[in-house]
Short mmCIF file of C-alpha atoms in Angstrom, two decimals:
data_model
loop_
_atom_site.label_atom_id
_atom_site.label_comp_id
_atom_site.label_asym_id
_atom_site.label_seq_id
_atom_site.Cartn_x
_atom_site.Cartn_y
_atom_site.Cartn_z
CA MET A 1 0.02 0.27 -0.08
CA ASN A 2 1.34 3.33 -0.88
CA GLN A 3 1.50 5.63 2.09
CA ALA A 4 1.49 8.86 0.43
CA ILE A 5 -2.05 8.38 -0.74
CA LEU A 6 -4.73 8.32 2.43
CA PHE A 7 -8.30 7.69 2.31
CA PRO A 8 -10.38 9.43 5.12
CA ASP A 9 -13.39 8.00 6.93
CA ILE A 10 -15.63 10.11 5.03
CA GLN A 11 -17.95 8.76 2.39
CA SER A 12 -21.61 9.76 1.05
CA TRP A 13 -24.51 7.96 -1.34
CA ASP A 14 -24.91 10.16 -4.62
CA GLU A 15 -28.16 9.86 -5.54
CA ASN A 16 -27.45 11.12 -8.80
CA ARG A 17 -24.47 8.85 -9.81
CA GLN A 18 -25.62 5.92 -7.94
CA ALA A 19 -22.86 5.28 -6.34
CA VAL A 20 -20.98 5.81 -3.13
CA GLN A 21 -18.39 8.97 -2.55
CA PHE A 22 -15.57 8.68 -0.86
CA ALA A 23 -12.24 11.03 -0.59
CA ALA A 24 -8.35 10.13 -1.62
CA GLN A 25 -5.78 12.25 -0.68
CA GLN A 26 -2.58 12.32 -2.66
CA SER A 27 0.33 14.59 -1.57
CA GLY A 28 -2.26 17.01 0.35
CA ALA A 29 -4.74 16.86 -2.87
CA LEU A 30 -8.13 15.83 -2.52
CA ILE A 31 -9.66 13.48 -4.84
CA GLN A 32 -13.01 12.42 -5.36
CA CYS A 33 -13.39 9.06 -5.91
CA PHE A 34 -17.04 7.01 -6.81
CA VAL A 35 -18.00 3.01 -6.82
CA GLU A 36 -20.91 2.63 -8.78
CA LYS A 37 -23.71 0.65 -7.18
CA ALA A 38 -23.52 -2.28 -9.70
CA LYS A 39 -19.80 -2.57 -8.98
CA LEU A 40 -21.24 -3.01 -5.30
CA GLU A 41 -23.77 -5.38 -5.69
CA GLN A 42 -21.02 -7.48 -7.85
CA LEU A 43 -18.65 -7.08 -4.95
CA THR A 44 -21.34 -7.82 -1.94
CA MET A 45 -23.42 -10.41 -4.26
CA SER A 46 -26.25 -8.75 -3.02
CA THR A 47 -29.07 -6.36 -4.60
CA ILE A 48 -28.60 -2.65 -3.07
CA VAL A 49 -32.09 -1.04 -3.19
CA ASN A 50 -31.16 2.35 -0.54
CA GLN A 51 -28.74 4.68 0.23
CA GLU A 52 -27.79 2.53 3.95
CA GLN A 53 -27.76 -1.13 1.88
CA ALA A 54 -25.03 0.91 -0.27
CA LEU A 55 -22.87 2.39 2.63
CA SER A 56 -23.11 -0.78 4.30
CA ALA A 57 -21.71 -2.67 1.28
CA PHE A 58 -19.54 -0.44 1.10
CA ALA A 59 -18.08 -0.61 4.33
CA GLN A 60 -17.95 -4.51 3.95
CA CYS A 61 -15.50 -3.89 0.63
CA ARG A 62 -13.66 -0.75 1.97
CA PHE A 63 -10.67 -2.04 1.88
CA ASP A 64 -10.86 -3.95 -1.53
CA LEU A 65 -12.18 -0.50 -3.01
CA GLU A 66 -9.55 1.99 -1.43
CA GLU A 67 -7.06 -0.74 -2.70
CA ILE A 68 -8.38 -0.14 -6.51
CA ALA A 69 -8.73 3.47 -6.03
CA GLU A 70 -4.95 3.49 -5.01
CA GLU A 71 -3.93 1.80 -8.27
CA PHE A 72 -6.16 4.15 -10.78
CA ILE A 73 -4.66 7.26 -9.09
CA GLU A 74 -1.48 5.57 -9.80
CA GLU A 75 -2.26 4.71 -13.17
CA GLU A 76 -3.88 8.30 -13.19
CA ALA A 77 -6.82 7.14 -14.17
CA PHE A 78 -9.07 9.61 -13.95
CA ASP A 79 -12.23 11.06 -15.68
CA ASP A 80 -13.15 14.44 -17.34
CA GLU A 81 -13.89 15.76 -14.09
CA GLY A 82 -10.59 14.74 -12.28
CA HIS A 83 -12.73 12.02 -10.53
CA ILE A 84 -11.46 8.23 -9.88
CA VAL A 85 -14.68 6.25 -10.78
CA ILE A 86 -14.71 1.85 -10.03
CA ARG A 87 -17.13 0.82 -12.49
#
């Protein structure tokens, strides 16, 4: 794990994106990361119907999702808005 990338314990549900939003910090810069609902359902092998279930699924898979986000950040795989999106 790259110690230069930190993940504060902050996450929220983004209704418009149908994704859990979480943050990463790299060299003091804040990077917004998103994991889409479909990916959470795939990882937990369950159906997510509300915000509480999405956040719970995120908590279950948090470390794996942080590893994926870290890889994307290191590869500079940002979307057009400068975000990391896990699909």
